[in-house]
Short mmCIF file of C-alpha atoms in Angstrom, two decimals:
data_model
loop_
_atom_site.label_atom_id
_atom_site.label_comp_id
_atom_site.label_asym_id
_atom_site.label_seq_id
_atom_site.Cartn_x
_atom_site.Cartn_y
_atom_site.Cartn_z
CA UNK Q 1298 -11.43 38.55 -18.56
CA UNK Q 1299 -10.81 41.25 -20.44
CA UNK Q 1300 -11.23 41.72 -24.28
CA UNK Q 1301 -8.79 44.23 -24.71
CA UNK Q 1302 -6.09 42.88 -26.95
CA UNK Q 1303 -8.16 40.94 -29.27
CA UNK Q 1304 -10.45 40.91 -32.02
CA UNK Q 1305 -13.34 37.85 -32.80
CA UNK Q 1306 -13.86 36.77 -35.98
CA UNK Q 1307 -16.97 35.20 -37.73
CA UNK Q 1308 -17.31 32.47 -36.12
CA UNK Q 1309 -17.38 34.18 -33.13
CA UNK Q 1310 -13.58 32.48 -32.37
CA UNK Q 1311 -10.51 35.13 -31.42
CA UNK Q 1312 -8.45 36.10 -34.09
CA UNK Q 1313 -5.30 34.49 -32.68
CA UNK Q 1314 -7.69 31.37 -31.48
CA UNK Q 1315 -8.71 30.77 -35.86
CA UNK Q 1316 -6.10 30.94 -36.84
CA UNK Q 1317 -4.00 28.31 -34.29
CA UNK Q 1318 -6.58 26.15 -35.59
CA UNK Q 1319 -5.66 27.66 -39.49
CA UNK Q 1320 -1.93 25.65 -38.61
CA UNK Q 1321 -3.28 22.63 -37.79
CA UNK Q 1322 -3.67 19.86 -40.63
CA UNK Q 1323 -6.70 18.82 -41.64
CA UNK Q 1324 -8.45 15.19 -40.05
CA UNK Q 1325 -10.01 13.04 -43.59
CA UNK Q 1326 -13.07 11.31 -42.24
CA UNK Q 1327 -12.64 7.52 -42.28
CA UNK Q 1328 -13.58 5.60 -45.18
CA UNK Q 1329 -16.79 4.41 -43.16
CA UNK Q 1330 -17.48 7.52 -42.02
CA UNK Q 1331 -17.42 8.34 -46.12
CA UNK Q 1332 -20.03 5.16 -47.26
CA UNK Q 1333 -21.79 5.78 -44.56
CA UNK Q 1334 -22.46 9.65 -45.42
CA UNK Q 1335 -22.27 10.02 -40.90
CA UNK Q 1336 -19.21 12.79 -39.70
CA UNK Q 1337 -16.94 11.82 -36.73
CA UNK Q 1338 -18.52 10.27 -33.75
CA UNK Q 1339 -19.21 12.03 -30.99
CA UNK Q 1340 -16.62 10.58 -28.75
CA UNK Q 1341 -14.07 12.91 -31.22
CA UNK Q 1342 -16.18 15.58 -31.71
CA UNK Q 1343 -14.13 18.97 -29.89
CA UNK Q 1344 -16.58 20.16 -27.87
CA UNK Q 1345 -16.86 24.68 -28.97
CA UNK Q 1346 -16.74 25.80 -25.16
CA UNK Q 1347 -13.72 23.88 -24.60
CA UNK Q 1348 -11.57 25.08 -27.17
CA UNK Q 1349 -8.68 27.35 -26.05
CA UNK Q 1350 -9.73 31.02 -25.63
CA UNK Q 1351 -12.57 32.75 -25.05
CA UNK Q 1352 -15.62 30.34 -24.94
CA UNK Q 1353 -18.08 31.06 -27.71
CA UNK Q 1354 -21.44 33.03 -27.40
CA UNK Q 1355 -23.95 31.21 -25.60
CA UNK Q 1356 -21.80 28.06 -26.26
CA UNK Q 1357 -21.92 25.69 -23.22
CA UNK Q 1358 -19.55 23.68 -21.98
CA UNK Q 1359 -18.76 20.26 -21.31
CA UNK Q 1360 -17.28 20.07 -18.52
CA UNK Q 1361 -17.66 21.52 -14.89
CA UNK Q 1362 -14.95 23.97 -14.86
CA UNK Q 1363 -14.61 27.44 -16.17
CA UNK Q 1364 -11.61 27.98 -18.80
CA UNK Q 1365 -8.86 29.49 -16.82
CA UNK Q 1366 -6.57 32.39 -18.46
CA UNK Q 1367 -4.36 32.65 -20.78
CA UNK Q 1368 -1.17 31.74 -20.23
CA UNK Q 1369 1.77 32.93 -20.87
CA UNK Q 1370 5.25 30.79 -21.35
CA UNK Q 1371 8.20 32.59 -20.22
CA UNK Q 1372 11.56 32.11 -22.32
CA UNK Q 1373 14.40 30.47 -19.67
CA UNK Q 1374 16.96 32.57 -18.79
CA UNK Q 1375 20.85 31.84 -21.19
CA UNK Q 1376 22.91 29.22 -18.97
CA UNK Q 1377 25.85 30.90 -18.34
CA UNK Q 1378 29.15 29.27 -19.78
CA UNK Q 1379 31.57 26.66 -18.43
CA UNK Q 1380 34.68 27.70 -16.40
CA UNK Q 1381 37.93 26.72 -17.66
CA UNK Q 1382 39.92 24.85 -15.02
CA UNK Q 1383 42.22 27.87 -14.89
CA UNK Q 1384 39.49 29.88 -14.04
CA UNK Q 1385 37.95 27.85 -11.62
CA UNK Q 1386 41.43 27.60 -9.57
CA UNK Q 1387 41.18 31.11 -9.31
CA UNK Q 1388 37.71 31.31 -7.72
CA UNK Q 1389 38.60 28.32 -5.63
CA UNK Q 1390 41.37 30.40 -4.48
CA UNK Q 1391 39.43 33.33 -4.15
CA UNK Q 1392 37.00 32.17 -2.45
CA UNK Q 1393 38.92 29.69 0.25
CA UNK Q 1394 40.22 31.94 2.90
CA UNK Q 1395 43.60 29.67 3.11
CA UNK Q 1396 43.77 28.66 -0.17
CA UNK Q 1397 43.06 25.11 -1.91
CA UNK Q 1398 44.66 23.82 1.27
CA UNK Q 1399 42.07 24.62 3.59
CA UNK Q 1400 39.10 23.15 1.42
CA UNK Q 1401 40.96 19.11 1.66
CA UNK Q 1402 40.70 17.79 5.29
CA UNK Q 1403 43.99 15.90 4.44
CA UNK Q 1404 45.84 19.22 3.51
CA UNK Q 1405 45.71 19.67 7.45
CA UNK Q 1406 46.56 15.72 8.60
CA UNK Q 1407 50.35 16.18 9.85
CA UNK Q 1408 52.42 14.69 7.45
CA UNK Q 1409 53.49 10.35 8.83
CA UNK Q 1410 57.02 9.24 9.73
CA UNK Q 1411 59.75 8.51 7.33
CA UNK Q 1412 61.15 5.50 7.65
CA UNK Q 1413 63.83 3.67 6.21
CA UNK Q 1414 63.35 -0.11 5.51
CA UNK Q 1415 66.85 -2.10 4.60
CA UNK Q 1416 66.66 -5.31 2.87
CA UNK Q 1417 69.18 -7.87 2.40
CA UNK Q 1418 68.27 -10.09 -0.65
CA UNK Q 1419 65.00 -12.06 -1.39
CA UNK Q 1420 64.45 -15.25 0.42
CA UNK Q 1421 64.00 -16.63 4.69
CA UNK Q 1422 67.81 -18.95 3.51
CA UNK Q 1423 69.80 -15.95 1.50
CA UNK Q 1424 68.10 -12.89 1.60
CA UNK Q 1425 65.10 -11.03 3.85
CA UNK Q 1426 62.38 -12.99 5.22
CA UNK Q 1427 59.08 -12.38 2.68
CA UNK Q 1428 56.40 -12.49 4.99
CA UNK Q 1429 58.15 -10.54 8.00
CA UNK Q 1430 59.51 -7.57 5.29
CA UNK Q 1431 55.37 -7.44 4.14
CA UNK Q 1432 54.62 -7.05 7.68
CA UNK Q 1433 56.54 -4.42 7.85
CA UNK Q 1434 55.81 -2.35 4.81
CA UNK Q 1435 51.46 -3.71 5.46
CA UNK Q 1436 52.10 -2.49 9.30
CA UNK Q 1437 53.70 1.02 8.38
CA UNK Q 1438 50.81 1.74 5.54
CA UNK Q 1439 48.28 1.27 7.94
CA UNK Q 1440 50.48 3.28 10.59
CA UNK Q 1441 50.45 6.42 7.66
CA UNK Q 1442 54.10 6.23 7.23
CA UNK Q 1443 56.11 6.99 4.21
CA UNK Q 1444 58.25 4.33 3.74
CA UNK Q 1445 61.77 4.15 1.04
CA UNK Q 1446 63.81 0.84 0.72
CA UNK Q 1447 67.34 0.50 0.67
CA UNK Q 1448 69.86 -2.42 0.68
CA UNK Q 1449 73.31 -3.01 -0.11
CA UNK Q 1450 74.91 -3.17 -3.47
CA UNK Q 1451 77.63 -5.95 -2.53
CA UNK Q 1452 77.30 -9.77 -2.90
CA UNK Q 1453 75.24 -12.74 -1.36
CA UNK Q 1454 77.45 -14.45 0.78
CA UNK Q 1455 75.51 -17.95 -1.34
CA UNK Q 1456 72.55 -18.48 -3.04
CA UNK Q 1457 70.07 -21.11 -1.68
CA UNK Q 1458 68.09 -23.36 -3.76
CA UNK Q 1459 64.86 -22.50 -1.33
CA UNK Q 1460 62.80 -26.23 -3.01
CA UNK Q 1461 65.87 -28.10 -1.85
CA UNK Q 1462 67.29 -25.91 1.45
CA UNK Q 1463 71.01 -26.00 -0.77
CA UNK Q 1464 73.57 -23.90 -2.06
CA UNK Q 1465 73.67 -23.49 -5.53
CA UNK Q 1466 76.97 -23.25 -6.21
CA UNK Q 1467 76.89 -22.50 -9.56
CA UNK Q 1468 74.75 -18.98 -9.00
CA UNK Q 1469 75.58 -15.89 -7.46
CA UNK Q 1470 73.85 -12.61 -7.19
CA UNK Q 1471 74.15 -8.81 -5.51
CA UNK Q 1472 71.87 -8.59 -2.46
CA UNK Q 1473 70.48 -4.82 -3.90
CA UNK Q 1474 69.45 -6.19 -7.50
CA UNK Q 1475 67.18 -9.32 -5.36
CA UNK Q 1476 66.22 -7.36 -2.49
CA UNK Q 1477 64.18 -5.03 -5.35
CA UNK Q 1478 62.01 -7.94 -6.03
CA UNK Q 1479 60.16 -7.31 -2.65
CA UNK Q 1480 60.60 -3.52 -3.34
CA UNK Q 1481 58.83 -3.42 -6.41
CA UNK Q 1482 61.95 -1.90 -8.24
CA UNK Q 1483 61.35 1.18 -5.76
CA UNK Q 1484 65.21 0.55 -3.90
CA UNK Q 1485 67.89 2.91 -3.44
CA UNK Q 1486 71.96 2.43 -2.63
CA UNK Q 1487 71.58 2.01 1.19
CA UNK Q 1488 75.30 4.20 0.60
CA UNK Q 1489 73.02 6.47 -0.30
CA UNK Q 1490 70.65 6.52 3.80
CA UNK Q 1491 70.70 9.73 5.52
CA UNK Q 1492 69.04 9.82 8.62
CA UNK Q 1493 68.43 13.58 7.58
CA UNK Q 1494 65.98 12.04 4.77
CA UNK Q 1495 64.12 9.58 7.21
CA UNK Q 1496 62.76 9.41 11.36
CA UNK Q 1497 63.67 5.62 11.76
CA UNK Q 1498 64.75 2.83 9.80
CA UNK Q 1499 63.33 -0.90 10.54
CA UNK Q 1500 65.78 -3.79 9.64
CA UNK Q 1501 63.12 -7.27 8.66
CA UNK Q 1502 64.80 -10.62 9.50
CA UNK Q 1503 66.04 -13.40 7.28
CA UNK Q 1504 69.49 -15.24 7.51
CA UNK Q 1505 70.46 -12.24 4.85
CA UNK Q 1506 71.09 -10.09 7.77
CA UNK Q 1507 73.76 -13.07 9.09
CA UNK Q 1508 75.19 -13.75 5.67
CA UNK Q 1509 74.70 -10.48 3.83
CA UNK Q 1510 74.43 -7.87 6.21
CA UNK Q 1511 77.00 -9.30 8.21
CA UNK Q 1512 78.87 -12.33 9.44
CA UNK Q 1513 77.29 -13.68 12.12
CA UNK Q 1514 76.02 -17.03 10.61
CA UNK Q 1515 79.19 -18.45 10.15
CA UNK Q 1516 81.88 -15.94 12.77
CA UNK Q 1517 79.07 -15.85 15.56
CA UNK Q 1518 79.63 -13.35 18.84
CA UNK Q 1519 83.31 -12.51 16.60
CA UNK Q 1520 81.31 -11.76 13.27
CA UNK Q 1521 81.55 -7.87 11.31
CA UNK Q 1522 78.58 -6.24 10.37
CA UNK Q 1523 78.74 -4.22 7.00
CA UNK Q 1524 80.45 -0.90 6.69
CA UNK Q 1525 77.06 0.53 5.61
CA UNK Q 1526 74.60 -1.09 8.59
CA UNK Q 1527 76.75 -0.04 11.42
CA UNK Q 1528 76.80 2.96 10.19
CA UNK Q 1529 73.44 3.70 9.64
CA UNK Q 1530 73.12 2.26 13.02
CA UNK Q 1531 75.69 4.36 14.82
CA UNK Q 1532 74.13 7.60 12.57
CA UNK Q 1533 70.05 6.86 14.17
CA UNK Q 1534 71.13 6.10 17.25
CA UNK Q 1535 73.01 8.92 17.47
CA UNK Q 1536 70.30 11.59 16.44
CA UNK Q 1537 68.14 9.79 18.86
CA UNK Q 1538 65.74 8.39 16.24
CA UNK Q 1539 63.75 4.61 16.36
CA UNK Q 1540 65.64 1.84 15.07
CA UNK Q 1541 63.60 -1.54 14.54
CA UNK Q 1542 64.81 -4.93 14.26
CA UNK Q 1543 62.96 -8.53 13.76
CA UNK Q 1544 63.38 -11.89 14.21
CA UNK Q 1545 67.83 -12.64 13.76
CA UNK Q 1546 68.56 -8.53 12.70
CA UNK Q 1547 68.93 -7.51 16.39
CA UNK Q 1548 72.19 -9.44 16.45
CA UNK Q 1549 73.42 -5.98 14.00
CA UNK Q 1550 72.15 -3.70 17.25
CA UNK Q 1551 74.09 -6.01 19.95
CA UNK Q 1552 77.50 -5.67 17.61
CA UNK Q 1553 77.37 -2.33 16.97
CA UNK Q 1554 75.07 -0.92 20.20
CA UNK Q 1555 76.95 -1.73 23.23
CA UNK Q 1556 74.43 -2.94 25.49
CA UNK Q 1557 71.58 -2.73 24.44
CA UNK Q 1558 68.27 -4.24 24.73
CA UNK Q 1559 66.79 -6.54 22.66
CA UNK Q 1560 64.72 -9.39 22.14
CA UNK Q 1561 65.03 -13.27 20.09
CA UNK Q 1562 61.88 -14.56 22.13
CA UNK Q 1563 62.72 -17.29 24.98
CA UNK Q 1564 65.99 -18.46 26.07
CA UNK Q 1565 65.73 -22.02 26.09
CA UNK Q 1566 63.85 -24.09 22.75
CA UNK Q 1567 61.11 -26.14 24.41
CA UNK Q 1568 60.82 -28.48 22.70
CA UNK Q 1569 61.17 -26.96 19.06
CA UNK Q 1570 58.63 -24.05 19.99
CA UNK Q 1571 62.13 -21.64 19.70
CA UNK Q 1572 64.65 -23.69 17.56
CA UNK Q 1573 67.20 -20.43 17.67
CA UNK Q 1574 67.07 -20.19 21.53
CA UNK Q 1575 70.97 -19.88 21.08
CA UNK Q 1576 70.64 -16.46 19.57
CA UNK Q 1577 69.98 -14.79 22.63
CA UNK Q 1578 73.36 -16.63 24.80
CA UNK Q 1579 75.09 -15.22 21.67
CA UNK Q 1580 73.37 -12.09 22.55
CA UNK Q 1581 75.23 -11.51 25.54
CA UNK Q 1582 77.87 -12.23 24.53
CA UNK Q 1583 77.64 -9.74 22.05
CA UNK Q 1584 77.64 -7.24 25.02
CA UNK Q 1585 73.63 -6.78 24.62
CA UNK Q 1586 70.86 -7.36 26.97
CA UNK Q 1587 68.66 -10.20 26.47
CA UNK Q 1588 65.26 -9.70 27.19
CA UNK Q 1589 62.48 -12.96 27.07
CA UNK Q 1590 59.22 -11.49 25.39
CA UNK Q 1591 55.92 -14.46 23.10
CA UNK Q 1592 55.99 -13.49 19.07
CA UNK Q 1593 53.55 -11.99 19.66
CA UNK Q 1594 54.80 -8.82 21.90
CA UNK Q 1595 57.40 -6.60 20.87
CA UNK Q 1596 60.73 -4.51 23.34
CA UNK Q 1597 61.17 -1.13 23.56
CA UNK Q 1598 64.42 -0.04 24.93
CA UNK Q 1599 63.13 3.57 25.84
CA UNK Q 1600 67.62 4.18 26.22
CA UNK Q 1601 68.31 3.58 22.68
CA UNK Q 1602 65.28 3.75 21.22
CA UNK Q 1603 65.00 0.25 19.89
CA UNK Q 1604 62.03 -1.94 19.15
CA UNK Q 1605 62.51 -5.30 18.24
CA UNK Q 1606 60.78 -8.32 18.27
CA UNK Q 1607 61.18 -12.56 17.60
CA UNK Q 1608 59.19 -13.00 14.72
CA UNK Q 1609 60.36 -15.61 13.04
CA UNK Q 1610 62.45 -16.90 15.35
CA UNK Q 1611 59.32 -18.88 16.72
CA UNK Q 1612 57.81 -21.99 15.49
CA UNK Q 1613 54.11 -20.80 15.32
CA UNK Q 1614 51.18 -19.58 12.55
CA UNK Q 1615 52.02 -16.72 11.06
CA UNK Q 1616 49.18 -14.45 12.07
CA UNK Q 1617 50.92 -14.30 15.23
CA UNK Q 1618 54.58 -13.57 13.92
CA UNK Q 1619 52.67 -10.40 11.65
CA UNK Q 1620 50.99 -9.34 15.25
CA UNK Q 1621 54.59 -9.42 16.88
CA UNK Q 1622 55.34 -7.41 13.56
CA UNK Q 1623 52.94 -4.53 13.88
CA UNK Q 1624 53.36 -4.47 17.38
CA UNK Q 1625 57.50 -3.33 16.52
CA UNK Q 1626 56.28 -1.02 13.48
CA UNK Q 1627 53.72 0.23 16.34
CA UNK Q 1628 56.38 1.33 18.44
CA UNK Q 1629 58.72 3.01 16.33
CA UNK Q 1630 56.20 5.19 15.01
CA UNK Q 1631 55.17 6.08 18.48
CA UNK Q 1632 59.13 6.89 19.30
CA UNK Q 1633 58.81 9.51 16.08
CA UNK Q 1634 56.55 11.18 17.78
CA UNK Q 1635 54.71 11.42 14.60
#
């Protein structure tokens, strides 16, 4: 090792080493050492040859290893200042060939179908069948669709006490207001629904379709359909955009669109399994064509771009109805081409 740059002190230590030791606080011997006159134990004595720096002349090291070279610690480079959000965004835009869109896989995905869902109140006996509406929304969500819900701003035909199955004579309710319960408040007047804003439309079932969206529950084949409902069905049909219906709501299409092929399930009650089987005959009387299907199936009318499923027209377990509605929603989304 070169001695250049070092000066030996009186005891043989380098000047730098002596200065370092001078800065360290001196340890006082313990009372035991003071009383006995002895120095600190040998285990606490420091080997002169093991001191940092150069060894003293003639000193023998208590270890078998020779002292290594003196290491000088390099200072850490200064850390760069954090980027502001604006500077970070600008840097990302410069780095991405097509802007930020190229950094997100979702930006490259095709936008899902825009689907309108038309409700008729809240509750199976005087409005929308809630399980059917929920199943439709779940399957649309799973299919990546963008959903907007609508309902006509009209009074209900009547209000049913669902705990008793009887009319509540002193009550009156609004279809739009009641439908907002299912839509969690995000709903619009049916009069605002336009085909240019949507790729498809779906009508859940429930007696509201036969009482509030039409008079089918009272007038049967001689029923009338609400003006806005009729407009929506005709406009989507004319635009070649798919229409989905379930449960009792296919009667709306049979009334408005002559020759439409729909299903409400079976045409015989079969011991109570299909309690509303007589609806199939009414559909034929309205000018529609009825197709027998199981509750888990959906019928696709390719010519009219219409998809229907029986849903609660059948007395069965809820998961079968859920599966049938899923088949209907899948058929509607497929017809949109998105």
